[in-house]
Coordinates of C-alpha atoms in Angstrom, one line a residue:
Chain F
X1069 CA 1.6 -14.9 21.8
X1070 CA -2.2 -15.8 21.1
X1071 CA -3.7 -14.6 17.8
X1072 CA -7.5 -14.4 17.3
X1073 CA -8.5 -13.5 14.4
X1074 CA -12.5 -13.2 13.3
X1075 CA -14.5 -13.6 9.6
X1076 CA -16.2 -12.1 8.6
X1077 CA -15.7 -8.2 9.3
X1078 CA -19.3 -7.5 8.6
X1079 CA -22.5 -9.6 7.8
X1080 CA -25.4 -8.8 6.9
X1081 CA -28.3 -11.2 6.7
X1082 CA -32.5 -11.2 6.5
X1083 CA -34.3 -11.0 9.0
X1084 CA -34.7 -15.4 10.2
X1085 CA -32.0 -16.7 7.8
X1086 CA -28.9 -18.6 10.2
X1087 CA -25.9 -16.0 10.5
X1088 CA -22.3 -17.8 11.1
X1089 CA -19.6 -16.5 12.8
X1090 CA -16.0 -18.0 12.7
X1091 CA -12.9 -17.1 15.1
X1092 CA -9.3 -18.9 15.1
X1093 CA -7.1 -19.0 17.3
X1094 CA -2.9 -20.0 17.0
X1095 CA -2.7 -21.3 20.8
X1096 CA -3.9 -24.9 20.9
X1097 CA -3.9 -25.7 24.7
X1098 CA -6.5 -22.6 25.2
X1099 CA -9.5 -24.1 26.5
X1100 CA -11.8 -21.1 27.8
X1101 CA -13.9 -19.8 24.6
X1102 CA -17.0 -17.3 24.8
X1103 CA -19.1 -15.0 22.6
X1104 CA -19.7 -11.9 23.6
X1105 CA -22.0 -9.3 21.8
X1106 CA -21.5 -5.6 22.0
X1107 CA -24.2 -2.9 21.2
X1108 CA -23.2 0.5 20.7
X1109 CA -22.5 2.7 23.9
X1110 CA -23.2 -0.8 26.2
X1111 CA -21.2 -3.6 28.0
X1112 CA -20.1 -6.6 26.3
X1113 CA -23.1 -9.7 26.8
X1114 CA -21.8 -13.1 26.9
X1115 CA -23.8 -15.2 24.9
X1116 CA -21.9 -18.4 25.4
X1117 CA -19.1 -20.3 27.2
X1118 CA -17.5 -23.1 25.7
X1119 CA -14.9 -25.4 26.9
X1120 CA -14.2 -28.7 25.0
X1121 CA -14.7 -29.8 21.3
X1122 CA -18.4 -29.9 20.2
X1123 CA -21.0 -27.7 20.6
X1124 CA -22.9 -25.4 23.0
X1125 CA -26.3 -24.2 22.8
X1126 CA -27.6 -21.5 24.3
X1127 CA -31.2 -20.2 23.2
X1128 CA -30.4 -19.4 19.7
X1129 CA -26.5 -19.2 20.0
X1130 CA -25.0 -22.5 19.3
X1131 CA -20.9 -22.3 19.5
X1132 CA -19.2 -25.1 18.0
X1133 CA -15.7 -26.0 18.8
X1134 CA -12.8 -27.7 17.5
X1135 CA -9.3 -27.6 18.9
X1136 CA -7.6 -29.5 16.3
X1137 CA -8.3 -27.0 13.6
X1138 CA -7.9 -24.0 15.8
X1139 CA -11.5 -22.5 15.2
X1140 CA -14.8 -21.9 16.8
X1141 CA -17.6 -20.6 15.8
X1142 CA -20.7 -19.1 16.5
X1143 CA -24.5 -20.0 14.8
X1144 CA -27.4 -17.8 15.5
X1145 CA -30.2 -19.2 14.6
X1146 CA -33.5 -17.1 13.7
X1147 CA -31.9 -13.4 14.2
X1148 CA -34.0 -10.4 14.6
X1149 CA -33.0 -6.8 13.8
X1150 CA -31.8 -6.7 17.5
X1151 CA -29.7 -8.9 17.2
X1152 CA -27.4 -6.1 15.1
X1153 CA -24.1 -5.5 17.0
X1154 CA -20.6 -6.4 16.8
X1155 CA -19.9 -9.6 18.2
X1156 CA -16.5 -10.1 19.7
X1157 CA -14.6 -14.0 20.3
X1158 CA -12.5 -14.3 23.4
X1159 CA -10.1 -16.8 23.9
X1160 CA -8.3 -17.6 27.4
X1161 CA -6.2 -21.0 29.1
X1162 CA -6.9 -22.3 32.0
X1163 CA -4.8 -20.8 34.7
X1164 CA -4.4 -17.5 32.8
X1165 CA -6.7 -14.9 33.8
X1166 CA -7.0 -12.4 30.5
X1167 CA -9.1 -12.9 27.6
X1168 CA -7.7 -12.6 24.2
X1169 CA -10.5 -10.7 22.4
X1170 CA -10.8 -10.7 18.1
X1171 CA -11.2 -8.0 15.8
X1172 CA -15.0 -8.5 16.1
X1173 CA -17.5 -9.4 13.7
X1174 CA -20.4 -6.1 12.8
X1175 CA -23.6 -8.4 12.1
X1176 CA -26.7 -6.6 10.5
X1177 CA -29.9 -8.2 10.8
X1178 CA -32.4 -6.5 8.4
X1179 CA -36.2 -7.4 8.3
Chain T
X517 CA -27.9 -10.7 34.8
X518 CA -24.9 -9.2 37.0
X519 CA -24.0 -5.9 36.2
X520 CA -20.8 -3.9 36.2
X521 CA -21.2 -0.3 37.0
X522 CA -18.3 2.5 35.2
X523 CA -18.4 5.8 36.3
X524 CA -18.3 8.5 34.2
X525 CA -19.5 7.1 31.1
X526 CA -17.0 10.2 28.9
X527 CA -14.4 11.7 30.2
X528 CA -12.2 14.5 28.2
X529 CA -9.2 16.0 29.4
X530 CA -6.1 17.7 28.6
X531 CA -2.8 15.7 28.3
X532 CA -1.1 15.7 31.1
X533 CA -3.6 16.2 33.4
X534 CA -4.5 12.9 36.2
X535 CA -7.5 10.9 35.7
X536 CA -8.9 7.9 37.6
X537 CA -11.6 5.6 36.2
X538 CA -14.4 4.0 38.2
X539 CA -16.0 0.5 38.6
X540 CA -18.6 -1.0 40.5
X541 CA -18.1 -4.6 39.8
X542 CA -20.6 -7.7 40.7
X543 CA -20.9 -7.0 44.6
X544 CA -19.8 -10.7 45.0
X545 CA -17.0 -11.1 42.9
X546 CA -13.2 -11.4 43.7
X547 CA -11.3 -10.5 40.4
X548 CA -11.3 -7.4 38.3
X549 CA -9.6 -6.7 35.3
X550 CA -9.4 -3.7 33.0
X551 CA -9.1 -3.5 29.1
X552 CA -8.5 -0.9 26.2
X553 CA -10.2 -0.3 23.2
X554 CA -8.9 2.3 21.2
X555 CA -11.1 3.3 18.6
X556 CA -11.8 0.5 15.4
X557 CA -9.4 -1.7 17.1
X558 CA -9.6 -5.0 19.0
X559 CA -9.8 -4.7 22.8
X560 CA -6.8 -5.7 24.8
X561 CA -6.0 -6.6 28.0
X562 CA -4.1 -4.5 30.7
X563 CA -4.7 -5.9 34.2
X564 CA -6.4 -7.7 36.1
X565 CA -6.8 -7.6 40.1
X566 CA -6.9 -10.1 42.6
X567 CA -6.7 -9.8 47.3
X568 CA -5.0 -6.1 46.6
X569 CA -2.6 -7.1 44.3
X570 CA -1.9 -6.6 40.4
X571 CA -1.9 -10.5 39.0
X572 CA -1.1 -10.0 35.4
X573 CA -0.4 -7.0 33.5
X574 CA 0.6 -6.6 30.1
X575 CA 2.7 -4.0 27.3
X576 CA 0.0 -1.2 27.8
X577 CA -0.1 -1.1 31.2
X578 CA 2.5 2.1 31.8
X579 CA 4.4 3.3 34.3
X580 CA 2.0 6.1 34.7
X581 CA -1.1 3.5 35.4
X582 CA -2.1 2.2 38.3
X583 CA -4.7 0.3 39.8
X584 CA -6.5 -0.3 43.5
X585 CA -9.5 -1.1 45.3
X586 CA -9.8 0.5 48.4
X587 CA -11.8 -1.2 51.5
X588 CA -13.8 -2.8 48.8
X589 CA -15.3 -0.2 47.4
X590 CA -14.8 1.3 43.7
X591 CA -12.2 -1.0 41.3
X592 CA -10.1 1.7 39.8
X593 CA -7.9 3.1 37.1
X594 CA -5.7 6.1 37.5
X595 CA -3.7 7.5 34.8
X596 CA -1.1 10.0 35.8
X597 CA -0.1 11.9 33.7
X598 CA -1.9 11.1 30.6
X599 CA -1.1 10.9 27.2
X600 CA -2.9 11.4 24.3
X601 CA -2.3 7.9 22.7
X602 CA -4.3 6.9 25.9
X603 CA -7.4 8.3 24.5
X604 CA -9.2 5.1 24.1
X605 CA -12.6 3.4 25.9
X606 CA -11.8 1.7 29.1
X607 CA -13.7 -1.2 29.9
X608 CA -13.7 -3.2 33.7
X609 CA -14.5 -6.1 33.7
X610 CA -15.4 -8.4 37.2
X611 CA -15.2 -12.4 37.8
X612 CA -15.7 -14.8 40.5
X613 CA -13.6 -16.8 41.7
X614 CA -12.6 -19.5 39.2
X615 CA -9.6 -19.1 37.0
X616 CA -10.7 -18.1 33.7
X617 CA -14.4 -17.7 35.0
X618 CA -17.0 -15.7 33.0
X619 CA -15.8 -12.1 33.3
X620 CA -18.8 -9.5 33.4
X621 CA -17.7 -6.5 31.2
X622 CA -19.2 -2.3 32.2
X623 CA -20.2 -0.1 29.5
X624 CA -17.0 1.4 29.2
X625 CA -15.8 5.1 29.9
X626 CA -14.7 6.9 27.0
X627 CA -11.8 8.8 27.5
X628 CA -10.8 11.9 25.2
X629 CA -6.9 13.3 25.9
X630 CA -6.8 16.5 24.3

């Protein structure tokens, strides 16, 4: 059974400093991955889809991606105080239709 | 971008009682899933919804739930009866039509079992 697990459990960083977000996963033939953010009392926001090794930009959320070591991750460059939420890693395969969703990692922008 | 409606937002009632959760998914979208969050915990899967039928469900989907869409109207979740370990938020999620396709996630509905 797929395992995501997310690091850290909280972050805080300044206000235009790079926050990094890591996520494994124990099922190598998954190939759907995606950030999603979630602010309190809201939806969940996907900030990117990625689907083979490398990486994904989108805006100022780059995802990077590599099978072989069972990890992706998510770079978010410049952050602003709104940008403070949890941000959640979901993992699916091709062919199966339900996400596997991490623990979720609580990021604190502060100015 | 697309939204996914959930209606109520909070929801409280007493164990035993029936409750049925609503969604307004992306009006052009073809699969609809639902999830749990219990509270501090990761969110998991329980269903998801294709043509009428249940495609996948998993452990936490009970007896007691069900799940429909009638004449295309509201996606939803009926628990009958409840429990009180099903106090948790309930999110719906819609897709379109590719497998594995970006699912579009509601705000939840909180639900409180007293």
């Amino acid at each position: 059974q797929q395992k995501v697990q997310q690091s850290p459990e909280s972050l805080t960083v300044s206000e235009g400093a790079m926050a990094s977000l890591n996520c494994t996963f124990s099922d190598g033939t998954s190939n759907n991955f995606r950030w999603y953010r979630q602010h309190s009392a809201k939806g969940l926001e996907v900030l990117v889809s990625i689907f083979s090794d490398g990486e994904k930009e989108e805006g100022r959320f780059t995802a990077h991606l590599n099978r072989a070591n069972l990890h992706v991750s998510l770079h978010i460059r410049e952050p602003q105080p709104s940008d403070s939420a949890v941000y959640l890693c979901a993992v699916s395969m091709r062919g199966n239709y339900k996400y596997v969703f991490g623990a979720g990692t609580r990021l604190k922008v502060i100015a | 971008g697309p939204k996914v409606l959930q209606i109520p937002s909070h929801q409280i009632i007493d164990m035993g009682q029936m409750v049925t959760l609503n969604c307004d998914p992306v009006s052009n979208h073809l699969y609809f899933y639902w999830y749990k969050q219990i509270l501090g915990q990761q969110m998991e899967f329980l269903v998801n919804f294709y043509n009428g039928k249940v495609m996948e469900k998993s452990k936490l989907f009970k007896d007691q739930f069900s799940v429909e869409r009638p004449d295309g109207s509201y996606f939803t979740l009926k628990i009958q009866p409840t429990a009180l370990e099903d106090s948790a938020v309930y999110f719906c999620a819609s897709s379109s039509r590719d497998w594995g396709y970006e699912q579009y996630f509601g705000p939840g509905t909180r639900l409180t079992v007293l």
